[in-house]
mmCIF file of C-alpha atoms in Angstrom:
data_model
loop_
_atom_site.group_PDB
_atom_site.id
_atom_site.type_symbol
_atom_site.label_atom_id
_atom_site.label_comp_id
_atom_site.label_asym_id
_atom_site.label_seq_id
_atom_site.Cartn_x
_atom_site.Cartn_y
_atom_site.Cartn_z
ATOM 1 C CA MET S 415 35.180 6.101 -49.336
ATOM 2 C CA LYS S 416 33.691 9.212 -47.754
ATOM 3 C CA LYS S 417 30.785 9.009 -50.208
ATOM 4 C CA TYR S 418 29.975 5.433 -49.163
ATOM 5 C CA PHE S 419 30.237 6.407 -45.480
ATOM 6 C CA CYS S 420 27.657 9.186 -45.971
ATOM 7 C CA ILE S 421 25.329 6.796 -47.802
ATOM 8 C CA ALA S 422 25.672 4.298 -44.956
ATOM 9 C CA LYS S 423 24.778 7.002 -42.417
ATOM 10 C CA ILE S 424 21.708 7.976 -44.417
ATOM 11 C CA VAL S 425 20.592 4.343 -44.662
ATOM 12 C CA ALA S 426 21.123 3.875 -40.928
ATOM 13 C CA SER S 427 19.144 7.032 -40.139
ATOM 14 C CA VAL S 428 16.262 5.969 -42.351
ATOM 15 C CA TRP S 429 16.277 2.524 -40.723
ATOM 16 C CA ALA S 430 16.265 4.062 -37.234
ATOM 17 C CA LEU S 431 13.445 6.426 -38.149
ATOM 18 C CA GLY S 432 11.518 3.467 -39.470
ATOM 19 C CA LEU S 433 11.878 1.711 -36.111
ATOM 20 C CA VAL S 434 10.708 4.821 -34.265
ATOM 21 C CA ALA S 435 7.700 5.096 -36.550
ATOM 22 C CA GLN S 436 6.918 1.414 -36.002
ATOM 23 C CA ALA S 437 7.259 1.613 -32.189
ATOM 24 C CA PRO S 438 3.691 2.832 -31.504
ATOM 25 C CA VAL S 439 2.336 0.204 -33.877
ATOM 26 C CA MET S 440 4.392 -2.516 -32.177
ATOM 27 C CA ALA S 441 3.151 -1.337 -28.781
ATOM 28 C CA GLN S 442 -0.446 -1.407 -29.997
ATOM 29 C CA ASP S 443 0.100 -4.890 -31.383
ATOM 30 C CA ALA S 444 1.467 -6.008 -28.019
ATOM 31 C CA ALA S 445 -1.609 -4.590 -26.257
ATOM 32 C CA ALA S 446 -3.961 -6.123 -28.814
ATOM 33 C CA GLY S 447 -2.665 -9.595 -27.996
ATOM 34 C CA TYR S 448 -2.479 -8.927 -24.273
ATOM 35 C CA PRO S 449 -2.941 -11.018 -22.276
ATOM 36 C CA ASN S 450 -2.200 -14.354 -23.889
ATOM 37 C CA ARG S 451 -1.195 -16.065 -20.652
ATOM 38 C CA PRO S 452 -1.984 -15.631 -16.920
ATOM 39 C CA ILE S 453 -0.924 -12.379 -15.251
ATOM 40 C CA ARG S 454 0.721 -12.556 -11.822
ATOM 41 C CA LEU S 455 -0.250 -10.049 -9.128
ATOM 42 C CA ILE S 456 2.320 -9.997 -6.325
ATOM 43 C CA VAL S 457 0.874 -9.034 -2.925
ATOM 44 C CA SER S 458 3.175 -8.216 -0.018
ATOM 45 C CA GLN S 459 0.615 -9.102 2.660
ATOM 46 C CA GLN S 460 -0.562 -12.450 3.957
ATOM 47 C CA ALA S 461 -3.663 -14.091 2.562
ATOM 48 C CA GLY S 462 -6.729 -13.118 4.545
ATOM 49 C CA GLY S 463 -5.899 -9.497 5.337
ATOM 50 C CA SER S 464 -7.718 -6.489 3.919
ATOM 51 C CA SER S 465 -5.005 -5.783 1.329
ATOM 52 C CA ASP S 466 -5.165 -9.351 0.086
ATOM 53 C CA THR S 467 -8.958 -9.162 -0.143
ATOM 54 C CA VAL S 468 -8.853 -5.960 -2.207
ATOM 55 C CA ALA S 469 -6.121 -7.416 -4.417
ATOM 56 C CA ARG S 470 -8.184 -10.521 -5.128
ATOM 57 C CA LEU S 471 -11.258 -8.426 -5.899
ATOM 58 C CA TRP S 472 -9.236 -6.402 -8.407
ATOM 59 C CA ALA S 473 -7.713 -9.545 -9.919
ATOM 60 C CA GLU S 474 -11.147 -11.102 -10.410
ATOM 61 C CA HIS S 475 -12.857 -8.087 -11.968
ATOM 62 C CA ALA S 476 -9.907 -6.694 -13.914
ATOM 63 C CA GLY S 477 -9.193 -10.165 -15.271
ATOM 64 C CA LYS S 478 -12.723 -10.431 -16.634
ATOM 65 C CA ALA S 479 -12.478 -6.936 -18.118
ATOM 66 C CA ILE S 480 -9.356 -7.775 -20.148
ATOM 67 C CA GLY S 481 -10.438 -11.303 -20.974
ATOM 68 C CA GLY S 482 -7.652 -12.995 -19.073
ATOM 69 C CA SER S 483 -6.657 -14.558 -15.790
ATOM 70 C CA ILE S 484 -4.916 -12.635 -12.987
ATOM 71 C CA VAL S 485 -3.427 -14.885 -10.318
ATOM 72 C CA VAL S 486 -2.598 -13.508 -6.849
ATOM 73 C CA GLU S 487 0.701 -14.575 -5.283
ATOM 74 C CA ASN S 488 1.313 -13.657 -1.644
ATOM 75 C CA LYS S 489 4.938 -12.759 -0.869
ATOM 76 C CA PRO S 490 4.869 -11.321 2.669
ATOM 77 C CA GLY S 491 7.842 -10.095 4.668
ATOM 78 C CA ALA S 492 10.455 -7.339 4.851
ATOM 79 C CA GLY S 493 7.876 -4.577 4.569
ATOM 80 C CA GLY S 494 7.067 -5.466 0.976
ATOM 81 C CA ILE S 495 10.655 -5.626 -0.274
ATOM 82 C CA ILE S 496 10.341 -9.332 -1.086
ATOM 83 C CA ALA S 497 7.243 -8.626 -3.171
ATOM 84 C CA ALA S 498 8.852 -5.641 -4.915
ATOM 85 C CA GLN S 499 11.996 -7.577 -5.810
ATOM 86 C CA GLN S 500 9.903 -10.456 -7.116
ATOM 87 C CA ALA S 501 7.923 -8.102 -9.338
ATOM 88 C CA LEU S 502 11.043 -6.293 -10.572
ATOM 89 C CA SER S 503 12.873 -9.530 -11.369
ATOM 90 C CA GLN S 504 10.465 -10.165 -14.249
ATOM 91 C CA PRO S 505 10.295 -8.506 -17.697
ATOM 92 C CA ALA S 506 8.439 -5.202 -18.099
ATOM 93 C CA ASP S 507 5.729 -6.824 -20.209
ATOM 94 C CA GLY S 508 2.632 -6.452 -18.040
ATOM 95 C CA TYR S 509 2.544 -10.093 -16.989
ATOM 96 C CA THR S 510 3.868 -9.403 -13.481
ATOM 97 C CA LEU S 511 2.199 -6.656 -11.450
ATOM 98 C CA MET S 512 2.373 -5.615 -7.801
ATOM 99 C CA PHE S 513 -0.284 -4.538 -5.349
ATOM 100 C CA GLY S 514 1.559 -1.415 -4.261
ATOM 101 C CA GLY S 515 0.515 0.431 -1.148
ATOM 102 C CA VAL S 516 1.890 3.398 0.741
ATOM 103 C CA SER S 517 4.355 1.131 2.565
ATOM 104 C CA GLN S 518 6.063 -0.213 -0.557
ATOM 105 C CA MET S 519 5.874 3.053 -2.498
ATOM 106 C CA VAL S 520 6.657 5.638 0.206
ATOM 107 C CA LEU S 521 7.529 4.385 3.684
ATOM 108 C CA ASN S 522 10.203 1.860 2.747
ATOM 109 C CA LYS S 523 12.470 4.661 1.520
ATOM 110 C CA PHE S 524 12.735 5.855 5.113
ATOM 111 C CA THR S 525 12.755 2.478 6.820
ATOM 112 C CA TYR S 526 15.140 0.298 4.817
ATOM 113 C CA LYS S 527 18.430 1.949 3.973
ATOM 114 C CA PRO S 528 19.693 1.268 1.446
ATOM 115 C CA LEU S 529 16.419 0.222 -0.166
ATOM 116 C CA PRO S 530 17.153 -2.297 -2.953
ATOM 117 C CA TYR S 531 14.688 -0.604 -5.311
ATOM 118 C CA ASP S 532 13.574 2.943 -6.119
ATOM 119 C CA PRO S 533 9.759 3.187 -6.035
ATOM 120 C CA GLU S 534 9.633 6.270 -8.242
ATOM 121 C CA LYS S 535 12.098 5.005 -10.853
ATOM 122 C CA ASP S 536 11.511 1.259 -10.900
ATOM 123 C CA PHE S 537 7.704 1.226 -11.059
ATOM 124 C CA THR S 538 4.982 2.832 -13.117
ATOM 125 C CA GLY S 539 1.396 3.278 -11.981
ATOM 126 C CA VAL S 540 -1.495 1.231 -13.346
ATOM 127 C CA GLY S 541 -4.368 2.494 -11.209
ATOM 128 C CA MET S 542 -5.383 3.615 -7.727
ATOM 129 C CA LEU S 543 -7.637 1.257 -5.791
ATOM 130 C CA THR S 544 -8.483 2.327 -2.249
ATOM 131 C CA THR S 545 -7.752 4.436 0.794
ATOM 132 C CA VAL S 546 -8.498 3.326 4.352
ATOM 133 C CA PRO S 547 -8.757 4.697 7.897
ATOM 134 C CA PHE S 548 -6.959 3.073 10.833
ATOM 135 C CA VAL S 549 -8.210 2.425 14.353
ATOM 136 C CA LEU S 550 -6.026 2.131 17.445
ATOM 137 C CA VAL S 551 -7.090 -0.929 19.441
ATOM 138 C CA ALA S 552 -5.959 -2.385 22.748
ATOM 139 C CA ASN S 553 -5.914 -5.766 24.403
ATOM 140 C CA PRO S 554 -8.880 -5.883 26.856
ATOM 141 C CA GLU S 555 -6.634 -7.035 29.703
ATOM 142 C CA SER S 556 -4.566 -3.853 29.370
ATOM 143 C CA GLY S 557 -7.400 -2.003 31.071
ATOM 144 C CA PHE S 558 -7.339 0.780 28.473
ATOM 145 C CA LYS S 559 -10.804 2.089 27.691
ATOM 146 C CA SER S 560 -9.781 5.345 26.022
ATOM 147 C CA LEU S 561 -6.843 7.078 24.415
ATOM 148 C CA ASP S 562 -6.407 9.078 27.615
ATOM 149 C CA ASP S 563 -5.943 5.823 29.574
ATOM 150 C CA LEU S 564 -3.183 4.794 27.182
ATOM 151 C CA ILE S 565 -1.476 8.195 27.349
ATOM 152 C CA LYS S 566 -1.442 8.256 31.163
ATOM 153 C CA TYR S 567 0.021 4.751 31.432
ATOM 154 C CA ALA S 568 2.573 5.238 28.650
ATOM 155 C CA LYS S 569 3.848 8.502 30.137
ATOM 156 C CA ALA S 570 4.211 6.880 33.558
ATOM 157 C CA HIS S 571 5.837 3.755 32.063
ATOM 158 C CA PRO S 572 7.949 4.693 29.004
ATOM 159 C CA ASP S 573 8.748 1.779 26.678
ATOM 160 C CA LYS S 574 6.796 -0.682 28.809
ATOM 161 C CA LEU S 575 4.041 -1.168 26.240
ATOM 162 C CA ASN S 576 4.456 -3.081 22.981
ATOM 163 C CA PHE S 577 2.619 -2.141 19.802
ATOM 164 C CA ALA S 578 2.208 -4.471 16.838
ATOM 165 C CA SER S 579 2.432 -3.671 13.147
ATOM 166 C CA ALA S 580 2.079 -5.545 9.873
ATOM 167 C CA GLY S 581 5.825 -5.188 9.304
ATOM 168 C CA LEU S 582 8.738 -2.801 9.699
ATOM 169 C CA GLY S 583 7.909 0.397 7.837
ATOM 170 C CA ASN S 584 4.317 -0.654 7.193
ATOM 171 C CA SER S 585 1.653 2.040 7.436
ATOM 172 C CA THR S 586 0.340 0.311 10.572
ATOM 173 C CA GLN S 587 3.693 1.178 12.164
ATOM 174 C CA LEU S 588 3.746 4.726 10.787
ATOM 175 C CA ALA S 589 0.286 5.452 12.191
ATOM 176 C CA VAL S 590 1.399 4.596 15.735
ATOM 177 C CA GLU S 591 4.807 6.236 15.369
ATOM 178 C CA LEU S 592 3.213 9.520 14.315
ATOM 179 C CA LEU S 593 0.634 9.222 17.085
ATOM 180 C CA GLN S 594 3.367 8.636 19.674
ATOM 181 C CA LYS S 595 5.250 11.691 18.495
ATOM 182 C CA LYS S 596 2.163 13.885 18.754
ATOM 183 C CA LEU S 597 1.244 12.520 22.196
ATOM 184 C CA GLY S 598 4.749 12.549 23.656
ATOM 185 C CA ILE S 599 4.788 8.870 24.570
ATOM 186 C CA SER S 600 7.112 5.969 23.736
ATOM 187 C CA MET S 601 6.198 2.325 23.126
ATOM 188 C CA VAL S 602 8.192 -0.605 21.749
ATOM 189 C CA HIS S 603 7.492 -1.618 18.153
ATOM 190 C CA VAL S 604 7.019 -5.335 17.426
ATOM 191 C CA PRO S 605 6.712 -6.023 13.668
ATOM 192 C CA PHE S 606 4.893 -9.034 12.251
ATOM 193 C CA LYS S 607 4.539 -10.450 8.737
ATOM 194 C CA GLY S 608 1.064 -9.097 8.229
ATOM 195 C CA GLU S 609 -2.012 -7.558 9.834
ATOM 196 C CA PRO S 610 -3.598 -10.883 10.861
ATOM 197 C CA ASP S 611 -0.518 -11.893 12.856
ATOM 198 C CA GLY S 612 -0.251 -8.463 14.476
ATOM 199 C CA VAL S 613 -3.912 -8.425 15.488
ATOM 200 C CA MET S 614 -3.686 -11.931 16.921
ATOM 201 C CA ALA S 615 -0.620 -10.905 18.940
ATOM 202 C CA THR S 616 -2.603 -8.002 20.387
ATOM 203 C CA ILE S 617 -5.561 -10.237 21.157
ATOM 204 C CA GLY S 618 -3.222 -12.708 22.833
ATOM 205 C CA GLY S 619 -1.447 -10.075 24.904
ATOM 206 C CA GLN S 620 1.984 -10.397 23.289
ATOM 207 C CA THR S 621 1.464 -6.762 22.297
ATOM 208 C CA GLN S 622 -0.874 -4.334 24.000
ATOM 209 C CA VAL S 623 -1.945 -2.088 21.118
ATOM 210 C CA MET S 624 -2.045 -1.925 17.331
ATOM 211 C CA ALA S 625 -3.476 0.345 14.640
ATOM 212 C CA PRO S 626 -4.812 -1.966 11.911
ATOM 213 C CA VAL S 627 -7.105 -0.756 9.162
ATOM 214 C CA VAL S 628 -10.703 -0.616 10.332
ATOM 215 C CA GLY S 629 -11.837 -3.447 8.063
ATOM 216 C CA THR S 630 -9.384 -5.852 9.677
ATOM 217 C CA ALA S 631 -10.126 -4.708 13.234
ATOM 218 C CA LEU S 632 -13.931 -4.496 13.111
ATOM 219 C CA PRO S 633 -14.790 -8.222 13.518
ATOM 220 C CA HIS S 634 -12.501 -8.408 16.551
ATOM 221 C CA ILE S 635 -13.968 -5.185 17.981
ATOM 222 C CA LYS S 636 -17.500 -6.589 17.620
ATOM 223 C CA ALA S 637 -16.363 -9.830 19.270
ATOM 224 C CA LYS S 638 -14.883 -7.737 22.112
ATOM 225 C CA LYS S 639 -11.469 -9.283 21.555
ATOM 226 C CA VAL S 640 -9.923 -5.809 21.274
ATOM 227 C CA VAL S 641 -11.002 -2.399 22.559
ATOM 228 C CA PRO S 642 -11.114 0.526 20.091
ATOM 229 C CA LEU S 643 -9.505 3.672 21.506
ATOM 230 C CA VAL S 644 -9.485 6.167 18.643
ATOM 231 C CA VAL S 645 -10.128 6.265 14.905
ATOM 232 C CA LEU S 646 -7.129 7.696 13.076
ATOM 233 C CA ALA S 647 -9.195 9.607 10.557
ATOM 234 C CA PRO S 648 -10.630 13.119 10.162
ATOM 235 C CA LYS S 649 -14.076 12.119 11.517
ATOM 236 C CA ARG S 650 -15.948 9.307 13.222
ATOM 237 C CA LEU S 651 -16.998 6.270 11.244
ATOM 238 C CA ALA S 652 -20.616 5.202 10.927
ATOM 239 C CA GLU S 653 -19.630 1.631 11.839
ATOM 240 C CA LEU S 654 -17.948 2.811 15.079
ATOM 241 C CA PRO S 655 -20.124 5.753 16.145
ATOM 242 C CA ASP S 656 -18.991 5.655 19.787
ATOM 243 C CA VAL S 657 -15.271 5.753 18.989
ATOM 244 C CA PRO S 658 -13.866 9.304 18.782
ATOM 245 C CA ALA S 659 -11.816 10.462 15.820
ATOM 246 C CA ALA S 660 -8.306 11.756 16.443
ATOM 247 C CA ASN S 661 -9.318 15.305 15.550
ATOM 248 C CA GLU S 662 -11.903 15.350 18.343
ATOM 249 C CA LEU S 663 -9.190 14.570 20.871
ATOM 250 C CA GLY S 664 -6.928 17.339 19.674
ATOM 251 C CA VAL S 665 -4.690 15.057 17.608
ATOM 252 C CA LYS S 666 -4.568 16.778 14.221
ATOM 253 C CA ASP S 667 -3.399 15.881 10.713
ATOM 254 C CA PHE S 668 -4.558 12.257 10.694
ATOM 255 C CA ASP S 669 -5.937 12.061 7.195
ATOM 256 C CA TYR S 670 -6.281 8.759 5.391
ATOM 257 C CA MET S 671 -2.698 7.537 5.290
ATOM 258 C CA GLY S 672 -3.287 4.072 3.927
ATOM 259 C CA TRP S 673 -3.780 3.785 0.189
ATOM 260 C CA SER S 674 -3.322 1.080 -2.393
ATOM 261 C CA GLY S 675 -2.903 0.769 -6.130
ATOM 262 C CA ILE S 676 -1.585 -1.485 -8.857
ATOM 263 C CA VAL S 677 1.906 -0.891 -10.244
ATOM 264 C CA ALA S 678 3.964 -2.451 -13.023
ATOM 265 C CA LYS S 679 7.659 -2.502 -13.714
ATOM 266 C CA ALA S 680 8.901 0.726 -15.303
ATOM 267 C CA GLY S 681 9.152 0.331 -19.055
ATOM 268 C CA THR S 682 5.928 -1.619 -19.397
ATOM 269 C CA PRO S 683 4.368 -0.539 -22.740
ATOM 270 C CA ALA S 684 1.988 2.386 -22.285
ATOM 271 C CA ALA S 685 -0.686 0.615 -24.328
ATOM 272 C CA ILE S 686 -0.679 -2.283 -21.854
ATOM 273 C CA VAL S 687 -0.735 0.087 -18.869
ATOM 274 C CA ASN S 688 -3.711 1.877 -20.403
ATOM 275 C CA LYS S 689 -5.480 -1.421 -20.965
ATOM 276 C CA LEU S 690 -4.967 -2.360 -17.310
ATOM 277 C CA ASN S 691 -6.169 1.069 -16.197
ATOM 278 C CA GLU S 692 -9.356 0.587 -18.199
ATOM 279 C CA ALA S 693 -9.768 -2.756 -16.427
ATOM 280 C CA THR S 694 -9.319 -0.943 -13.107
ATOM 281 C CA LYS S 695 -12.203 1.356 -14.070
ATOM 282 C CA ALA S 696 -14.325 -1.761 -14.526
ATOM 283 C CA PHE S 697 -13.317 -2.815 -10.985
ATOM 284 C CA HIS S 698 -14.427 0.534 -9.551
ATOM 285 C CA SER S 699 -17.712 0.587 -11.450
ATOM 286 C CA SER S 700 -18.787 -2.879 -10.319
ATOM 287 C CA PRO S 701 -21.727 -2.740 -7.846
ATOM 288 C CA GLU S 702 -20.407 -5.942 -6.268
ATOM 289 C CA VAL S 703 -17.010 -4.338 -5.627
ATOM 290 C CA GLN S 704 -18.576 -1.150 -4.283
ATOM 291 C CA GLU S 705 -20.683 -3.104 -1.804
ATOM 292 C CA LYS S 706 -17.767 -5.289 -0.715
ATOM 293 C CA LEU S 707 -15.522 -2.269 -0.156
ATOM 294 C CA ARG S 708 -18.292 -0.592 1.820
ATOM 295 C CA THR S 709 -18.637 -3.586 4.135
ATOM 296 C CA MET S 710 -14.853 -3.617 4.577
ATOM 297 C CA MET S 711 -14.905 0.126 5.308
ATOM 298 C CA VAL S 712 -12.463 0.659 2.480
ATOM 299 C CA ILE S 713 -12.926 3.812 0.422
ATOM 300 C CA PRO S 714 -12.652 3.537 -3.397
ATOM 301 C CA MET S 715 -9.996 5.768 -4.926
ATOM 302 C CA ALA S 716 -10.327 5.754 -8.691
ATOM 303 C CA GLY S 717 -8.021 7.672 -10.981
ATOM 304 C CA ALA S 718 -5.709 7.722 -13.976
ATOM 305 C CA ALA S 719 -2.687 5.442 -14.111
ATOM 306 C CA SER S 720 -0.417 8.434 -13.474
ATOM 307 C CA GLN S 721 -2.125 9.170 -10.164
ATOM 308 C CA VAL S 722 -0.299 6.317 -8.399
ATOM 309 C CA MET S 723 3.097 7.906 -8.934
ATOM 310 C CA GLU S 724 1.742 11.403 -8.300
ATOM 311 C CA VAL S 725 0.468 10.320 -4.871
ATOM 312 C CA THR S 726 3.751 8.495 -4.225
ATOM 313 C CA LYS S 727 5.722 11.688 -4.862
ATOM 314 C CA ARG S 728 3.280 13.814 -2.876
ATOM 315 C CA ASP S 729 3.419 11.634 0.239
ATOM 316 C CA THR S 730 7.184 11.174 0.030
ATOM 317 C CA ALA S 731 7.613 14.952 0.095
ATOM 318 C CA ALA S 732 4.921 15.549 2.731
ATOM 319 C CA TRP S 733 5.990 12.873 5.211
ATOM 320 C CA GLY S 734 9.719 12.778 4.503
ATOM 321 C CA PRO S 735 10.861 15.190 7.238
ATOM 322 C CA THR S 736 8.779 13.466 9.931
ATOM 323 C CA LEU S 737 9.780 9.987 8.801
ATOM 324 C CA ASN S 738 13.455 10.915 8.797
ATOM 325 C CA SER S 739 13.159 12.325 12.317
ATOM 326 C CA LEU S 740 11.710 9.027 13.555
ATOM 327 C CA ASN S 741 14.836 7.104 12.500
ATOM 328 C CA LEU S 742 12.668 4.133 11.571
ATOM 329 C CA SER S 743 15.592 2.284 10.035
ATOM 330 C CA SER S 744 17.158 1.895 13.472
ATOM 331 C CA LYS S 745 14.051 0.498 15.143
#
């Protein structure tokens, strides 16, 4: 009996080793036939915003590069949690991806407690896309012409000003929260479902200020519907030469906080991830994409698939103490 048991163990071991040996081949086979149906790209922002525009550009050019169709689905709300849960509810087969920005991958951990997903464990990176500067703008009727005007009023009238964001925990909230902390002022946060809604609320006077990405704000600045107060970036922008950068006004450490990339559910075959990363390189190398990003004032951020999770971990560690001190989950 013992003899037969040993033989059975040997057979089982050989069978298991055979499966291990076949695994890379099976993964390559899966990538070779990928995609054989449309790929879904879940975007947590409304259609029409800068994130949605970048996502659609990637979907168009990456789709052509892999010989398939990538369809954008907008799932706004809850700071990107709805989008993340939608993406994670599907198999890890590369047919459901998410446009993952700093909000979904970093900020939500400090804003929504408990967060129903773990960015670092539940997702794997596909490729970095962009980084963007923010600009603090004000409603013209507020009378604010400069950051100093805002500071003086806010210090004399704590919590009397409202500031808009693209959603609780979104980077448009973080930018203002960090700015408030550095300036020693306090305003009331009013979250919306996306940048377009937040900007329109500021234009309409429901909120007095907001810090959207520059690409979203610029048309409204040119139309004089909002007044730019300060660029939250290390230096002035060529498109807004008369608007000072935060560093010039003594407000330090405002590097580019907004970034975006493509992520897939953890466990997606490496061969498929690599194929999508190669498609992302095609996106970055396209002259059409480069020109479009330039006009949007969005900065390309190319890199390996692993860079998405590396940046996620870096920013989580770097901003964690400050984010925890803000108690964003209670606001």
